[in-house]
Short mmCIF file of N, CA, C and O in Angstrom, two decimals:
data_model
loop_
_atom_site.label_atom_id
_atom_site.label_comp_id
_atom_site.label_asym_id
_atom_site.label_seq_id
_atom_site.Cartn_x
_atom_site.Cartn_y
_atom_site.Cartn_z
N MET A 1 0.84 -1.16 0.00
CA MET A 1 0.00 0.00 0.00
C MET A 1 0.89 1.23 0.00
O MET A 1 1.87 1.28 0.73
N ALA A 2 0.52 2.18 -0.80
CA ALA A 2 1.36 3.36 -0.94
C ALA A 2 1.21 4.29 0.27
O ALA A 2 0.15 4.38 0.88
N ARG A 3 2.28 4.93 0.59
CA ARG A 3 2.37 5.83 1.72
C ARG A 3 1.21 6.83 1.71
O ARG A 3 0.94 7.49 0.73
N ALA A 4 0.54 6.94 2.85
CA ALA A 4 -0.51 7.90 3.11
C ALA A 4 -1.65 7.85 2.08
O ALA A 4 -2.38 8.80 1.91
N ASP A 5 -1.81 6.72 1.41
CA ASP A 5 -2.88 6.57 0.43
C ASP A 5 -4.06 5.88 1.12
O ASP A 5 -4.17 4.66 1.11
N LEU A 6 -4.94 6.69 1.71
CA LEU A 6 -6.05 6.11 2.45
C LEU A 6 -7.06 5.41 1.55
O LEU A 6 -7.93 4.70 2.03
N ALA A 7 -6.95 5.56 0.25
CA ALA A 7 -7.78 4.78 -0.66
C ALA A 7 -7.45 3.30 -0.52
O ALA A 7 -8.25 2.44 -0.91
N ALA A 8 -6.29 2.98 0.03
CA ALA A 8 -5.91 1.58 0.23
C ALA A 8 -6.77 0.91 1.30
O ALA A 8 -6.89 -0.32 1.30
N VAL A 9 -7.38 1.68 2.19
CA VAL A 9 -8.18 1.07 3.26
C VAL A 9 -9.39 0.34 2.69
O VAL A 9 -9.58 -0.85 2.97
N PRO A 10 -10.24 0.99 1.87
CA PRO A 10 -11.37 0.22 1.32
C PRO A 10 -10.92 -0.92 0.41
O PRO A 10 -11.56 -1.98 0.37
N GLU A 11 -9.81 -0.74 -0.29
CA GLU A 11 -9.27 -1.83 -1.11
C GLU A 11 -8.90 -3.03 -0.25
O GLU A 11 -9.20 -4.18 -0.59
N ALA A 12 -8.23 -2.78 0.86
CA ALA A 12 -7.83 -3.86 1.77
C ALA A 12 -9.06 -4.55 2.33
O ALA A 12 -9.10 -5.78 2.44
N ARG A 13 -10.09 -3.78 2.67
CA ARG A 13 -11.32 -4.37 3.19
C ARG A 13 -11.97 -5.26 2.14
O ARG A 13 -12.43 -6.37 2.46
N ARG A 14 -12.02 -4.80 0.89
CA ARG A 14 -12.61 -5.61 -0.19
C ARG A 14 -11.84 -6.91 -0.39
O ARG A 14 -12.43 -7.99 -0.51
N ASP A 15 -10.51 -6.82 -0.41
CA ASP A 15 -9.69 -8.02 -0.60
C ASP A 15 -9.89 -9.01 0.55
O ASP A 15 -9.99 -10.21 0.33
N LEU A 16 -9.94 -8.48 1.77
CA LEU A 16 -10.14 -9.35 2.92
C LEU A 16 -11.53 -9.99 2.87
O LEU A 16 -11.68 -11.17 3.15
N ARG A 17 -12.53 -9.21 2.47
CA ARG A 17 -13.89 -9.74 2.34
C ARG A 17 -13.90 -10.92 1.37
O ARG A 17 -14.52 -11.95 1.65
N ARG A 18 -13.19 -10.78 0.25
CA ARG A 18 -13.10 -11.88 -0.72
C ARG A 18 -12.43 -13.11 -0.10
O ARG A 18 -12.88 -14.23 -0.29
N LEU A 19 -11.34 -12.88 0.62
CA LEU A 19 -10.62 -13.98 1.26
C LEU A 19 -11.50 -14.71 2.27
O LEU A 19 -11.45 -15.92 2.38
N LEU A 20 -12.32 -13.96 2.98
CA LEU A 20 -13.10 -14.53 4.07
C LEU A 20 -14.50 -14.97 3.66
O LEU A 20 -15.28 -15.37 4.52
N ARG A 21 -14.81 -14.89 2.38
CA ARG A 21 -16.14 -15.31 1.92
C ARG A 21 -16.41 -16.73 2.41
O ARG A 21 -15.62 -17.64 2.19
N GLY A 22 -17.48 -16.90 3.15
CA GLY A 22 -17.83 -18.21 3.68
C GLY A 22 -17.10 -18.58 4.96
O GLY A 22 -17.35 -19.64 5.52
N TRP A 23 -16.22 -17.71 5.44
CA TRP A 23 -15.48 -17.99 6.68
C TRP A 23 -16.24 -17.37 7.83
O TRP A 23 -16.61 -16.21 7.78
N GLY A 24 -16.48 -18.15 8.84
CA GLY A 24 -16.89 -17.55 10.07
C GLY A 24 -18.35 -17.63 10.45
O GLY A 24 -19.22 -17.78 9.64
N ARG A 25 -18.50 -17.50 11.73
CA ARG A 25 -19.83 -17.37 12.30
C ARG A 25 -20.32 -15.96 12.00
O ARG A 25 -19.52 -15.10 11.59
N PRO A 26 -21.57 -15.69 12.19
CA PRO A 26 -22.05 -14.34 11.93
C PRO A 26 -21.22 -13.31 12.71
O PRO A 26 -21.00 -13.46 13.91
N GLY A 27 -20.74 -12.33 12.00
CA GLY A 27 -19.96 -11.27 12.63
C GLY A 27 -18.46 -11.49 12.60
O GLY A 27 -17.70 -10.56 12.80
N GLY A 28 -17.99 -12.72 12.36
CA GLY A 28 -16.55 -12.99 12.38
C GLY A 28 -15.80 -12.25 11.28
O GLY A 28 -14.77 -11.62 11.51
N ALA A 29 -16.33 -12.31 10.07
CA ALA A 29 -15.68 -11.63 8.95
C ALA A 29 -15.75 -10.11 9.11
O ALA A 29 -14.81 -9.40 8.79
N GLU A 30 -16.86 -9.62 9.65
CA GLU A 30 -17.00 -8.18 9.86
C GLU A 30 -16.01 -7.68 10.91
O GLU A 30 -15.43 -6.60 10.78
N THR A 31 -15.80 -8.48 11.96
CA THR A 31 -14.81 -8.12 12.97
C THR A 31 -13.42 -8.07 12.34
O THR A 31 -12.65 -7.13 12.57
N ALA A 32 -13.10 -9.07 11.54
CA ALA A 32 -11.79 -9.11 10.87
C ALA A 32 -11.63 -7.89 9.97
O ALA A 32 -10.56 -7.27 9.93
N GLU A 33 -12.67 -7.53 9.26
CA GLU A 33 -12.62 -6.38 8.36
C GLU A 33 -12.40 -5.08 9.14
O GLU A 33 -11.58 -4.25 8.76
N LEU A 34 -13.11 -4.92 10.24
CA LEU A 34 -12.95 -3.72 11.08
C LEU A 34 -11.52 -3.62 11.62
O LEU A 34 -10.88 -2.57 11.52
N LEU A 35 -11.01 -4.72 12.16
CA LEU A 35 -9.67 -4.68 12.76
C LEU A 35 -8.60 -4.47 11.69
O LEU A 35 -7.62 -3.75 11.93
N THR A 36 -8.79 -5.06 10.53
CA THR A 36 -7.84 -4.85 9.43
C THR A 36 -7.82 -3.39 9.02
O THR A 36 -6.75 -2.80 8.84
N SER A 37 -8.99 -2.79 8.89
CA SER A 37 -9.01 -1.38 8.48
C SER A 37 -8.35 -0.49 9.53
O SER A 37 -7.70 0.49 9.19
N GLU A 38 -8.46 -0.84 10.80
CA GLU A 38 -7.79 -0.06 11.85
C GLU A 38 -6.27 -0.15 11.70
O GLU A 38 -5.58 0.87 11.77
N LEU A 39 -5.76 -1.37 11.49
CA LEU A 39 -4.30 -1.52 11.37
C LEU A 39 -3.77 -0.84 10.11
O LEU A 39 -2.72 -0.19 10.14
N VAL A 40 -4.49 -0.98 9.01
CA VAL A 40 -4.05 -0.36 7.76
C VAL A 40 -4.07 1.17 7.90
O VAL A 40 -3.12 1.86 7.53
N THR A 41 -5.15 1.69 8.45
CA THR A 41 -5.25 3.15 8.64
C THR A 41 -4.12 3.65 9.51
O THR A 41 -3.47 4.65 9.19
N ASN A 42 -3.85 2.96 10.62
CA ASN A 42 -2.75 3.38 11.51
C ASN A 42 -1.42 3.40 10.76
O ASN A 42 -0.64 4.35 10.89
N ALA A 43 -1.16 2.36 9.99
CA ALA A 43 0.12 2.29 9.27
C ALA A 43 0.25 3.42 8.26
O ALA A 43 1.33 3.99 8.10
N LEU A 44 -0.83 3.76 7.58
CA LEU A 44 -0.75 4.79 6.55
C LEU A 44 -0.76 6.20 7.11
O LEU A 44 -0.15 7.10 6.54
N VAL A 45 -1.44 6.40 8.24
CA VAL A 45 -1.55 7.74 8.81
C VAL A 45 -0.36 8.08 9.72
O VAL A 45 0.10 9.21 9.73
N HIS A 46 0.12 7.10 10.46
CA HIS A 46 1.12 7.38 11.50
C HIS A 46 2.55 7.05 11.11
O HIS A 46 3.45 7.08 11.95
N THR A 47 2.80 6.68 9.87
CA THR A 47 4.17 6.44 9.42
C THR A 47 4.43 7.25 8.16
O THR A 47 3.51 7.81 7.58
N ASP A 48 5.66 7.30 7.78
CA ASP A 48 6.05 8.08 6.61
C ASP A 48 6.46 7.21 5.44
O ASP A 48 7.27 7.61 4.62
N ASP A 49 5.92 5.99 5.38
CA ASP A 49 6.36 5.08 4.33
C ASP A 49 5.22 4.17 3.93
O ASP A 49 4.11 4.28 4.46
N ASP A 50 5.50 3.25 3.01
CA ASP A 50 4.51 2.30 2.55
C ASP A 50 4.22 1.27 3.65
O ASP A 50 4.90 1.22 4.68
N ALA A 51 3.21 0.43 3.39
CA ALA A 51 2.87 -0.65 4.31
C ALA A 51 2.54 -1.90 3.49
O ALA A 51 2.19 -1.80 2.32
N VAL A 52 2.67 -3.06 4.14
CA VAL A 52 2.39 -4.33 3.50
C VAL A 52 1.36 -5.07 4.36
O VAL A 52 1.57 -5.25 5.56
N LEU A 53 0.27 -5.49 3.74
CA LEU A 53 -0.79 -6.22 4.42
C LEU A 53 -0.70 -7.70 4.04
O LEU A 53 -0.63 -8.03 2.86
N THR A 54 -0.71 -8.57 5.06
CA THR A 54 -0.73 -10.01 4.84
C THR A 54 -1.87 -10.58 5.67
O THR A 54 -1.98 -10.28 6.86
N ALA A 55 -2.71 -11.39 5.04
CA ALA A 55 -3.79 -12.08 5.75
C ALA A 55 -3.72 -13.56 5.39
O ALA A 55 -3.64 -13.91 4.22
N VAL A 56 -3.75 -14.41 6.41
CA VAL A 56 -3.65 -15.84 6.21
C VAL A 56 -4.78 -16.53 6.97
O VAL A 56 -4.94 -16.32 8.17
N VAL A 57 -5.55 -17.35 6.24
CA VAL A 57 -6.58 -18.17 6.86
C VAL A 57 -6.03 -19.58 6.93
O VAL A 57 -5.53 -20.12 5.95
N SER A 58 -6.11 -20.18 8.11
CA SER A 58 -5.65 -21.56 8.31
C SER A 58 -6.68 -22.29 9.15
O SER A 58 -7.64 -21.68 9.63
N PRO A 59 -6.49 -23.58 9.37
CA PRO A 59 -7.42 -24.31 10.24
C PRO A 59 -7.48 -23.72 11.65
O PRO A 59 -8.48 -23.86 12.35
N ARG A 60 -6.43 -23.05 12.07
CA ARG A 60 -6.40 -22.44 13.40
C ARG A 60 -7.15 -21.13 13.46
O ARG A 60 -7.51 -20.66 14.53
N GLY A 61 -7.36 -20.48 12.31
CA GLY A 61 -8.07 -19.20 12.31
C GLY A 61 -7.47 -18.24 11.30
O GLY A 61 -6.91 -18.64 10.29
N LEU A 62 -7.59 -16.96 11.61
CA LEU A 62 -7.13 -15.89 10.73
C LEU A 62 -6.03 -15.11 11.41
O LEU A 62 -6.13 -14.79 12.60
N ARG A 63 -4.98 -14.79 10.66
CA ARG A 63 -3.93 -13.90 11.14
C ARG A 63 -3.77 -12.80 10.11
O ARG A 63 -3.59 -13.06 8.92
N VAL A 64 -3.85 -11.56 10.57
CA VAL A 64 -3.65 -10.38 9.73
C VAL A 64 -2.47 -9.62 10.29
O VAL A 64 -2.37 -9.40 11.50
N GLU A 65 -1.59 -9.21 9.40
CA GLU A 65 -0.38 -8.49 9.80
C GLU A 65 -0.20 -7.31 8.86
O GLU A 65 -0.34 -7.45 7.65
N VAL A 66 0.07 -6.15 9.44
CA VAL A 66 0.36 -4.96 8.65
C VAL A 66 1.76 -4.51 9.02
O VAL A 66 2.02 -4.16 10.17
N ARG A 67 2.64 -4.55 8.03
CA ARG A 67 4.03 -4.17 8.26
C ARG A 67 4.28 -2.78 7.70
O ARG A 67 3.84 -2.44 6.61
N ASP A 68 4.96 -1.98 8.50
CA ASP A 68 5.42 -0.68 8.01
C ASP A 68 6.93 -0.61 8.24
O ASP A 68 7.52 -1.56 8.74
N PHE A 69 7.52 0.47 7.85
CA PHE A 69 8.98 0.55 7.86
C PHE A 69 9.49 1.63 8.80
O PHE A 69 10.56 2.20 8.59
N MET A 70 8.71 1.89 9.86
CA MET A 70 9.09 2.83 10.91
C MET A 70 9.27 2.02 12.20
O MET A 70 8.42 1.19 12.53
N ALA A 71 10.34 2.27 12.92
CA ALA A 71 10.61 1.50 14.13
C ALA A 71 9.69 1.90 15.29
O ALA A 71 9.46 1.10 16.18
N ARG A 72 9.15 3.10 15.26
CA ARG A 72 8.33 3.59 16.37
C ARG A 72 7.14 2.66 16.60
O ARG A 72 6.37 2.37 15.71
N ARG A 73 7.02 2.18 17.84
CA ARG A 73 5.93 1.28 18.21
C ARG A 73 4.63 2.07 18.39
O ARG A 73 4.66 3.20 18.85
N PRO A 74 3.50 1.46 18.06
CA PRO A 74 2.22 2.14 18.28
C PRO A 74 1.93 2.25 19.78
O PRO A 74 2.37 1.41 20.57
N LEU A 75 1.20 3.27 20.14
CA LEU A 75 0.83 3.48 21.53
C LEU A 75 -0.61 3.06 21.75
O LEU A 75 -1.50 3.46 21.01
N LEU A 76 -0.82 2.26 22.78
CA LEU A 76 -2.16 1.90 23.19
C LEU A 76 -2.52 2.88 24.29
O LEU A 76 -1.93 2.86 25.37
N ARG A 77 -3.44 3.77 23.99
CA ARG A 77 -3.79 4.80 24.96
C ARG A 77 -5.29 4.98 25.00
O ARG A 77 -5.99 4.61 24.07
N ALA A 78 -5.74 5.58 26.08
CA ALA A 78 -7.17 5.88 26.18
C ALA A 78 -7.51 6.99 25.20
O ALA A 78 -6.73 7.93 25.01
N ALA A 79 -8.64 6.86 24.56
CA ALA A 79 -9.07 7.87 23.59
C ALA A 79 -9.46 9.16 24.32
O ALA A 79 -10.01 9.13 25.41
N ASP A 80 -9.18 10.26 23.69
CA ASP A 80 -9.59 11.56 24.19
C ASP A 80 -11.09 11.70 23.88
O ASP A 80 -11.48 11.67 22.71
N PRO A 81 -11.93 11.87 24.91
CA PRO A 81 -13.38 11.93 24.65
C PRO A 81 -13.80 13.13 23.80
O PRO A 81 -14.88 13.13 23.23
N THR A 82 -12.93 14.13 23.67
CA THR A 82 -13.28 15.30 22.85
C THR A 82 -12.86 15.11 21.40
O THR A 82 -13.17 15.94 20.56
N ASP A 83 -12.16 14.02 21.10
CA ASP A 83 -11.69 13.77 19.74
C ASP A 83 -12.36 12.51 19.21
O ASP A 83 -12.08 11.40 19.64
N ASP A 84 -13.27 12.67 18.27
CA ASP A 84 -14.05 11.54 17.77
C ASP A 84 -13.31 10.66 16.79
O ASP A 84 -13.79 9.60 16.44
N THR A 85 -12.14 11.08 16.31
CA THR A 85 -11.52 10.33 15.22
C THR A 85 -10.21 9.63 15.56
O THR A 85 -9.72 8.86 14.74
N HIS A 86 -9.63 9.85 16.71
CA HIS A 86 -8.31 9.26 16.99
C HIS A 86 -8.30 8.56 18.34
O HIS A 86 -9.03 8.92 19.25
N GLY A 87 -7.43 7.55 18.44
CA GLY A 87 -7.14 6.94 19.72
C GLY A 87 -7.95 5.71 20.07
O GLY A 87 -7.85 5.20 21.18
N ARG A 88 -8.75 5.21 19.15
CA ARG A 88 -9.59 4.06 19.48
C ARG A 88 -9.19 2.78 18.73
O ARG A 88 -9.62 1.70 19.09
N GLY A 89 -8.37 2.88 17.71
CA GLY A 89 -8.05 1.73 16.86
C GLY A 89 -7.45 0.56 17.59
O GLY A 89 -7.95 -0.56 17.50
N LEU A 90 -6.37 0.78 18.31
CA LEU A 90 -5.72 -0.33 19.01
C LEU A 90 -6.56 -0.82 20.19
O LEU A 90 -6.47 -1.99 20.57
N VAL A 91 -7.38 0.05 20.77
CA VAL A 91 -8.29 -0.39 21.83
C VAL A 91 -9.29 -1.38 21.25
O VAL A 91 -9.59 -2.41 21.85
N LEU A 92 -9.79 -1.10 20.03
CA LEU A 92 -10.68 -2.05 19.35
C LEU A 92 -9.96 -3.37 19.08
O LEU A 92 -10.52 -4.44 19.31
N VAL A 93 -8.75 -3.27 18.58
CA VAL A 93 -7.98 -4.48 18.27
C VAL A 93 -7.80 -5.30 19.55
O VAL A 93 -8.06 -6.51 19.57
N ARG A 94 -7.38 -4.64 20.61
CA ARG A 94 -7.16 -5.36 21.88
C ARG A 94 -8.46 -5.99 22.38
O ARG A 94 -8.46 -7.11 22.89
N SER A 95 -9.57 -5.30 22.21
CA SER A 95 -10.85 -5.77 22.74
C SER A 95 -11.45 -6.91 21.92
O SER A 95 -12.08 -7.80 22.48
N LEU A 96 -11.28 -6.88 20.61
CA LEU A 96 -12.00 -7.82 19.75
C LEU A 96 -11.17 -8.99 19.24
O LEU A 96 -11.72 -10.02 18.89
N ALA A 97 -9.85 -8.84 19.19
CA ALA A 97 -9.00 -9.92 18.68
C ALA A 97 -8.75 -10.96 19.77
O ALA A 97 -8.76 -10.65 20.96
N ASP A 98 -8.53 -12.20 19.35
CA ASP A 98 -8.15 -13.25 20.31
C ASP A 98 -6.71 -13.04 20.78
O ASP A 98 -6.37 -13.39 21.91
N ALA A 99 -5.88 -12.51 19.91
CA ALA A 99 -4.49 -12.19 20.24
C ALA A 99 -4.06 -11.06 19.32
O ALA A 99 -4.60 -10.91 18.22
N TRP A 100 -3.11 -10.26 19.78
CA TRP A 100 -2.56 -9.20 18.93
C TRP A 100 -1.20 -8.83 19.49
O TRP A 100 -0.84 -9.18 20.61
N GLY A 101 -0.42 -8.12 18.70
CA GLY A 101 0.88 -7.69 19.18
C GLY A 101 1.64 -6.90 18.13
O GLY A 101 1.13 -6.60 17.05
N VAL A 102 2.87 -6.60 18.50
CA VAL A 102 3.78 -5.86 17.63
C VAL A 102 5.05 -6.68 17.51
O VAL A 102 5.60 -7.13 18.52
N ARG A 103 5.49 -6.91 16.27
CA ARG A 103 6.71 -7.69 16.04
C ARG A 103 7.73 -6.79 15.37
O ARG A 103 7.48 -6.28 14.27
N PRO A 104 8.88 -6.57 16.02
CA PRO A 104 9.90 -5.73 15.38
C PRO A 104 10.59 -6.47 14.24
O PRO A 104 10.71 -7.69 14.26
N HIS A 105 11.02 -5.71 13.26
CA HIS A 105 11.84 -6.21 12.16
C HIS A 105 13.13 -5.41 12.16
O HIS A 105 13.24 -4.39 12.85
N ARG A 106 14.09 -5.86 11.39
CA ARG A 106 15.33 -5.08 11.28
C ARG A 106 15.02 -3.66 10.84
O ARG A 106 15.61 -2.71 11.32
N VAL A 107 14.09 -3.54 9.91
CA VAL A 107 13.61 -2.23 9.48
C VAL A 107 12.10 -2.23 9.68
O VAL A 107 11.38 -2.96 9.01
N GLY A 108 11.64 -1.47 10.63
CA GLY A 108 10.21 -1.34 10.86
C GLY A 108 9.65 -2.36 11.82
O GLY A 108 10.35 -2.95 12.64
N LYS A 109 8.34 -2.58 11.68
CA LYS A 109 7.62 -3.46 12.58
C LYS A 109 6.37 -3.98 11.88
O LYS A 109 5.96 -3.47 10.85
N SER A 110 5.76 -5.01 12.48
CA SER A 110 4.46 -5.49 12.06
C SER A 110 3.52 -5.42 13.25
O SER A 110 3.90 -5.79 14.36
N VAL A 111 2.33 -4.95 13.02
CA VAL A 111 1.27 -5.02 14.01
C VAL A 111 0.31 -6.07 13.50
O VAL A 111 -0.06 -6.05 12.32
N TRP A 112 -0.08 -7.01 14.36
CA TRP A 112 -0.85 -8.15 13.92
C TRP A 112 -2.00 -8.44 14.87
O TRP A 112 -1.98 -8.00 16.02
N PHE A 113 -2.97 -9.19 14.36
CA PHE A 113 -4.01 -9.74 15.23
C PHE A 113 -4.40 -11.11 14.71
O PHE A 113 -4.16 -11.44 13.55
N GLU A 114 -4.99 -11.88 15.61
CA GLU A 114 -5.49 -13.20 15.26
C GLU A 114 -6.92 -13.36 15.75
O GLU A 114 -7.26 -12.87 16.83
N LEU A 115 -7.71 -14.01 14.93
CA LEU A 115 -9.05 -14.46 15.33
C LEU A 115 -9.03 -15.96 15.20
O LEU A 115 -8.68 -16.49 14.13
N GLY A 116 -9.32 -16.66 16.28
CA GLY A 116 -9.24 -18.11 16.26
C GLY A 116 -10.29 -18.76 15.39
O GLY A 116 -11.26 -18.12 14.96
N ALA A 117 -10.11 -20.04 15.14
CA ALA A 117 -11.03 -20.78 14.28
C ALA A 117 -12.44 -20.72 14.83
O ALA A 117 -13.40 -20.78 14.08
N GLY A 118 -12.58 -20.57 16.15
CA GLY A 118 -13.91 -20.44 16.74
C GLY A 118 -14.65 -19.22 16.23
O GLY A 118 -15.87 -19.21 16.13
N ALA A 119 -13.91 -18.18 15.88
CA ALA A 119 -14.53 -17.00 15.30
C ALA A 119 -14.96 -17.28 13.89
O ALA A 119 -15.75 -16.56 13.31
N GLY A 120 -14.42 -18.35 13.34
CA GLY A 120 -14.73 -18.70 11.97
C GLY A 120 -15.78 -19.78 11.84
O GLY A 120 -15.88 -20.43 10.82
N ARG A 121 -16.56 -20.02 12.86
CA ARG A 121 -17.58 -21.08 12.80
C ARG A 121 -18.94 -20.50 13.03
O ARG A 121 -19.16 -19.53 13.61
#
């Protein structure tokens, strides 16, 4: 995804929707789509470089990873109640994903989440 190209967010959602067609209990694919759009948006808005989205469906569930090329780790913080647009993305990820985290790379990092196979039934 190109740097700061927020048009990539709906594209990523469409691609994930295609990947997850037929996957999941009611709401599972929608949760995956919401969390993916949060990670993609964060990568494009809060870094100065491109990002790479990887989504893998396996018998164990779904893993989505968004890699960017900035070493700065994302901050999980309470949202400012006076700001309707910022500070809630990682709180959503933490609340809705079965697991999530940040993996450092030699250059940059990946922020990832997993939804278990139970979310896919």
